[in-house]
């Protein structure tokens, strides 16, 4: 009887026991797949709080670079107010002296790091083009030759 007793117990133990190595392989493959398919595209550039950006159907993502915000009241760079818009409107010159001084310092930093000098301009959609033209002229006189304009993508 003892022989039959062992025989019945082995038939009842039919639970599946997967190999640990196989499970680790499957989990590794899944992990690699998820990491490769994950993209972090979100907003790399945050517009200033009091800006309403113009709409566009451009699909190119914004690249992080030196940023200038042209709000309705002031020109801001790195969170600091550079110059008030009213003083720019009263000036006949295309060159904005306080912005030029800041851009020269920034240009020397960018050139010493070996990267391409590029400016990202964020402008409120209600500002006139003459202000944007003055900012671009000032940046080009400071040595920046590549400009990007931040816009909101149309849905």
PDB file of C-alpha atoms in Angstrom:
ATOM      1  CA  UNK A   1       0.000   0.000   0.000  1.00  0.00           C
ATOM      2  CA  UNK A   2       2.826   2.369   0.664  1.00  0.00           C
ATOM      3  CA  UNK A   3       3.864   2.023  -2.961  1.00  0.00           C
ATOM      4  CA  UNK A   4       0.406   3.111  -4.169  1.00  0.00           C
ATOM      5  CA  UNK A   5       0.270   5.940  -1.665  1.00  0.00           C
ATOM      6  CA  UNK A   6       3.381   7.621  -3.158  1.00  0.00           C
ATOM      7  CA  UNK A   7       2.080   7.076  -6.638  1.00  0.00           C
ATOM      8  CA  UNK A   8      -1.139   9.025  -5.959  1.00  0.00           C
ATOM      9  CA  UNK A   9       0.697  11.895  -4.259  1.00  0.00           C
ATOM     10  CA  UNK A  10       2.927  12.511  -7.270  1.00  0.00           C
ATOM     11  CA  UNK A  11      -0.127  12.843  -9.526  1.00  0.00           C
ATOM     12  CA  UNK A  12      -1.698  15.435  -7.218  1.00  0.00           C
ATOM     13  CA  UNK A  13       1.424  17.636  -7.313  1.00  0.00           C
ATOM     14  CA  UNK A  14       0.969  18.860 -10.854  1.00  0.00           C
ATOM     15  CA  UNK A  15       1.516  22.556 -10.098  1.00  0.00           C
ATOM     16  CA  UNK A  16       3.583  24.437 -12.639  1.00  0.00           C
ATOM     17  CA  UNK A  17       6.916  25.815 -11.364  1.00  0.00           C
ATOM     18  CA  UNK A  18       8.472  28.206 -13.881  1.00  0.00           C
ATOM     19  CA  UNK A  19      12.215  28.561 -14.015  1.00  0.00           C
ATOM     20  CA  UNK A  20      13.513  31.729 -12.369  1.00  0.00           C
ATOM     21  CA  UNK A  21      15.997  32.337 -15.190  1.00  0.00           C
ATOM     22  CA  UNK A  22      13.227  32.427 -17.783  1.00  0.00           C
ATOM     23  CA  UNK A  23      11.205  34.899 -15.736  1.00  0.00           C
ATOM     24  CA  UNK A  24      14.195  37.200 -15.316  1.00  0.00           C
ATOM     25  CA  UNK A  25      14.830  37.072 -19.074  1.00  0.00           C
ATOM     26  CA  UNK A  26      11.227  38.000 -19.865  1.00  0.00           C
ATOM     27  CA  UNK A  27      11.233  40.845 -17.357  1.00  0.00           C
ATOM     28  CA  UNK A  28      14.526  42.177 -18.748  1.00  0.00           C
ATOM     29  CA  UNK A  29      13.176  42.157 -22.297  1.00  0.00           C
ATOM     30  CA  UNK A  30      10.011  43.966 -21.189  1.00  0.00           C
ATOM     31  CA  UNK A  31      12.025  46.546 -19.277  1.00  0.00           C
ATOM     32  CA  UNK A  32      14.317  47.238 -22.238  1.00  0.00           C
ATOM     33  CA  UNK A  33      11.315  47.553 -24.566  1.00  0.00           C
ATOM     34  CA  UNK A  34       9.565  50.029 -22.269  1.00  0.00           C
ATOM     35  CA  UNK A  35      12.681  52.140 -21.802  1.00  0.00           C
ATOM     36  CA  UNK A  36      13.342  52.261 -25.564  1.00  0.00           C
ATOM     37  CA  UNK A  37       9.752  53.209 -26.374  1.00  0.00           C
ATOM     38  CA  UNK A  38       9.507  55.877 -23.661  1.00  0.00           C
ATOM     39  CA  UNK A  39       9.910  59.429 -24.947  1.00  0.00           C
ATOM     40  CA  UNK A  40      10.029  62.505 -22.797  1.00  0.00           C
ATOM     41  CA  UNK A  41       8.859  65.244 -25.120  1.00  0.00           C
ATOM     42  CA  UNK A  42       6.780  67.511 -22.877  1.00  0.00           C
ATOM     43  CA  UNK A  43       7.371  71.239 -22.620  1.00  0.00           C
ATOM     44  CA  UNK A  44      11.086  71.835 -22.541  1.00  0.00           C
ATOM     45  CA  UNK A  45      10.512  75.561 -22.557  1.00  0.00           C
ATOM     46  CA  UNK A  46       7.966  77.241 -20.328  1.00  0.00           C
ATOM     47  CA  UNK A  47       6.449  80.489 -21.558  1.00  0.00           C
ATOM     48  CA  UNK A  48       6.400  83.477 -19.231  1.00  0.00           C
ATOM     49  CA  UNK A  49       3.291  83.888 -17.098  1.00  0.00           C
ATOM     50  CA  UNK A  50       1.923  87.080 -18.644  1.00  0.00           C
ATOM     51  CA  UNK A  51       2.556  86.038 -22.251  1.00  0.00           C
ATOM     52  CA  UNK A  52      -0.060  84.973 -24.750  1.00  0.00           C
ATOM     53  CA  UNK A  53       1.891  83.272 -27.522  1.00  0.00           C
ATOM     54  CA  UNK A  54       0.692  83.351 -31.134  1.00  0.00           C
ATOM     55  CA  UNK A  55      -0.755  80.171 -32.624  1.00  0.00           C
ATOM     56  CA  UNK A  56       1.032  78.210 -35.328  1.00  0.00           C
ATOM     57  CA  UNK A  57       0.824  74.843 -37.029  1.00  0.00           C
ATOM     58  CA  UNK A  58       4.556  74.211 -36.642  1.00  0.00           C
ATOM     59  CA  UNK A  59       5.448  70.727 -35.435  1.00  0.00           C
ATOM     60  CA  UNK A  60       9.098  71.325 -34.540  1.00  0.00           C
ATOM     61  CA  UNK A  61       9.782  71.002 -30.813  1.00  0.00           C
ATOM     62  CA  UNK A  62      11.410  73.926 -29.021  1.00  0.00           C
ATOM     63  CA  UNK A  63      15.058  73.503 -28.139  1.00  0.00           C
ATOM     64  CA  UNK A  64      16.298  74.790 -24.821  1.00  0.00           C
ATOM     65  CA  UNK A  65      18.488  77.843 -25.436  1.00  0.00           C
ATOM     66  CA  UNK A  66      19.003  81.379 -24.155  1.00  0.00           C
ATOM     67  CA  UNK A  67      15.525  82.853 -23.822  1.00  0.00           C
ATOM     68  CA  UNK A  68      14.190  86.395 -24.113  1.00  0.00           C
ATOM     69  CA  UNK A  69      10.570  87.125 -23.192  1.00  0.00           C
ATOM     70  CA  UNK A  70       8.900  90.165 -24.727  1.00  0.00           C
ATOM     71  CA  UNK A  71       5.837  90.764 -22.577  1.00  0.00           C
ATOM     72  CA  UNK A  72       3.346  93.596 -22.937  1.00  0.00           C
ATOM     73  CA  UNK A  73       5.262  95.708 -20.412  1.00  0.00           C
ATOM     74  CA  UNK A  74       8.923  94.652 -20.432  1.00  0.00           C
ATOM     75  CA  UNK A  75      11.697  92.587 -21.949  1.00  0.00           C
ATOM     76  CA  UNK A  76      12.709  89.842 -19.529  1.00  0.00           C
ATOM     77  CA  UNK A  77      15.709  87.542 -19.640  1.00  0.00           C
ATOM     78  CA  UNK A  78      16.520  84.825 -17.105  1.00  0.00           C
ATOM     79  CA  UNK A  79      13.712  86.088 -14.881  1.00  0.00           C
ATOM     80  CA  UNK A  80      15.103  89.635 -14.671  1.00  0.00           C
ATOM     81  CA  UNK A  81      13.535  92.686 -16.290  1.00  0.00           C
ATOM     82  CA  UNK A  82      16.037  94.117 -18.759  1.00  0.00           C
ATOM     83  CA  UNK A  83      14.116  97.121 -20.082  1.00  0.00           C
ATOM     84  CA  UNK A  84      10.564  98.488 -20.137  1.00  0.00           C
ATOM     85  CA  UNK A  85       8.646  98.409 -23.428  1.00  0.00           C
ATOM     86  CA  UNK A  86       7.632 102.089 -23.103  1.00  0.00           C
ATOM     87  CA  UNK A  87      11.266 103.223 -23.197  1.00  0.00           C
ATOM     88  CA  UNK A  88      11.828 101.159 -26.360  1.00  0.00           C
ATOM     89  CA  UNK A  89       8.824 102.722 -28.090  1.00  0.00           C
ATOM     90  CA  UNK A  90      10.183 106.215 -27.368  1.00  0.00           C
ATOM     91  CA  UNK A  91      13.633 105.387 -28.769  1.00  0.00           C
ATOM     92  CA  UNK A  92      14.470 105.959 -32.448  1.00  0.00           C
ATOM     93  CA  UNK A  93      17.422 103.545 -32.386  1.00  0.00           C
ATOM     94  CA  UNK A  94      17.088  99.890 -33.285  1.00  0.00           C
ATOM     95  CA  UNK A  95      19.720  98.977 -30.671  1.00  0.00           C
ATOM     96  CA  UNK A  96      18.475  98.372 -27.117  1.00  0.00           C
ATOM     97  CA  UNK A  97      21.518  99.193 -24.948  1.00  0.00           C
ATOM     98  CA  UNK A  98      20.649  97.244 -21.737  1.00  0.00           C
ATOM     99  CA  UNK A  99      19.722  94.163 -23.765  1.00  0.00           C
ATOM    100  CA  UNK A 100      22.882  94.519 -25.870  1.00  0.00           C
ATOM    101  CA  UNK A 101      25.080  94.532 -22.740  1.00  0.00           C
ATOM    102  CA  UNK A 102      23.357  91.417 -21.395  1.00  0.00           C
ATOM    103  CA  UNK A 103      23.597  89.645 -24.741  1.00  0.00           C
ATOM    104  CA  UNK A 104      27.336  90.379 -25.072  1.00  0.00           C
ATOM    105  CA  UNK A 105      27.949  88.705 -21.702  1.00  0.00           C
ATOM    106  CA  UNK A 106      25.754  85.761 -22.694  1.00  0.00           C
ATOM    107  CA  UNK A 107      27.485  85.491 -26.082  1.00  0.00           C
ATOM    108  CA  UNK A 108      30.908  85.199 -24.440  1.00  0.00           C
ATOM    109  CA  UNK A 109      29.566  82.418 -22.182  1.00  0.00           C
ATOM    110  CA  UNK A 110      28.089  80.521 -25.107  1.00  0.00           C
ATOM    111  CA  UNK A 111      31.217  80.847 -27.258  1.00  0.00           C
ATOM    112  CA  UNK A 112      33.471  79.656 -24.425  1.00  0.00           C
ATOM    113  CA  UNK A 113      31.319  76.541 -24.000  1.00  0.00           C
ATOM    114  CA  UNK A 114      31.641  75.735 -27.710  1.00  0.00           C
ATOM    115  CA  UNK A 115      27.923  75.614 -28.513  1.00  0.00           C
ATOM    116  CA  UNK A 116      26.128  77.484 -31.284  1.00  0.00           C
ATOM    117  CA  UNK A 117      24.816  80.865 -30.110  1.00  0.00           C
ATOM    118  CA  UNK A 118      21.036  80.702 -30.439  1.00  0.00           C
ATOM    119  CA  UNK A 119      18.249  82.841 -28.981  1.00  0.00           C
ATOM    120  CA  UNK A 120      14.694  81.724 -28.253  1.00  0.00           C
ATOM    121  CA  UNK A 121      12.295  84.664 -28.453  1.00  0.00           C
ATOM    122  CA  UNK A 122       8.968  84.501 -26.643  1.00  0.00           C
ATOM    123  CA  UNK A 123       6.749  87.391 -27.649  1.00  0.00           C
ATOM    124  CA  UNK A 124       3.217  88.289 -26.669  1.00  0.00           C
ATOM    125  CA  UNK A 125       0.936  88.143 -29.694  1.00  0.00           C
ATOM    126  CA  UNK A 126      -0.318  91.691 -29.014  1.00  0.00           C
ATOM    127  CA  UNK A 127       3.150  93.305 -29.332  1.00  0.00           C
ATOM    128  CA  UNK A 128       3.958  95.094 -32.549  1.00  0.00           C
ATOM    129  CA  UNK A 129       6.618  93.721 -34.859  1.00  0.00           C
ATOM    130  CA  UNK A 130       8.853  96.785 -34.471  1.00  0.00           C
ATOM    131  CA  UNK A 131       9.704  95.664 -30.924  1.00  0.00           C
ATOM    132  CA  UNK A 132      10.566  92.148 -32.106  1.00  0.00           C
ATOM    133  CA  UNK A 133      12.682  93.698 -34.866  1.00  0.00           C
ATOM    134  CA  UNK A 134      14.595  95.811 -32.313  1.00  0.00           C
ATOM    135  CA  UNK A 135      15.229  92.747 -30.122  1.00  0.00           C
ATOM    136  CA  UNK A 136      16.437  90.691 -33.089  1.00  0.00           C
ATOM    137  CA  UNK A 137      18.675  93.544 -34.284  1.00  0.00           C
ATOM    138  CA  UNK A 138      20.190  93.921 -30.811  1.00  0.00           C
ATOM    139  CA  UNK A 139      20.814  90.175 -30.513  1.00  0.00           C
ATOM    140  CA  UNK A 140      22.452  90.038 -33.943  1.00  0.00           C
ATOM    141  CA  UNK A 141      24.731  92.980 -33.063  1.00  0.00           C
ATOM    142  CA  UNK A 142      25.772  91.082 -29.914  1.00  0.00           C
ATOM    143  CA  UNK A 143      26.798  88.090 -32.064  1.00  0.00           C
ATOM    144  CA  UNK A 144      23.721  85.857 -32.051  1.00  0.00           C
ATOM    145  CA  UNK A 145      22.750  84.846 -35.569  1.00  0.00           C
ATOM    146  CA  UNK A 146      20.231  82.041 -35.038  1.00  0.00           C
ATOM    147  CA  UNK A 147      16.754  82.855 -33.759  1.00  0.00           C
ATOM    148  CA  UNK A 148      13.774  80.720 -32.827  1.00  0.00           C
ATOM    149  CA  UNK A 149      10.353  82.113 -32.020  1.00  0.00           C
ATOM    150  CA  UNK A 150       8.239  80.237 -29.496  1.00  0.00           C
ATOM    151  CA  UNK A 151       4.613  79.746 -30.558  1.00  0.00           C
ATOM    152  CA  UNK A 152       1.660  77.710 -29.332  1.00  0.00           C
ATOM    153  CA  UNK A 153       0.715  74.792 -31.573  1.00  0.00           C
ATOM    154  CA  UNK A 154      -2.810  74.890 -32.958  1.00  0.00           C
ATOM    155  CA  UNK A 155      -4.933  71.937 -31.957  1.00  0.00           C
TER     156      UNK A 155
END
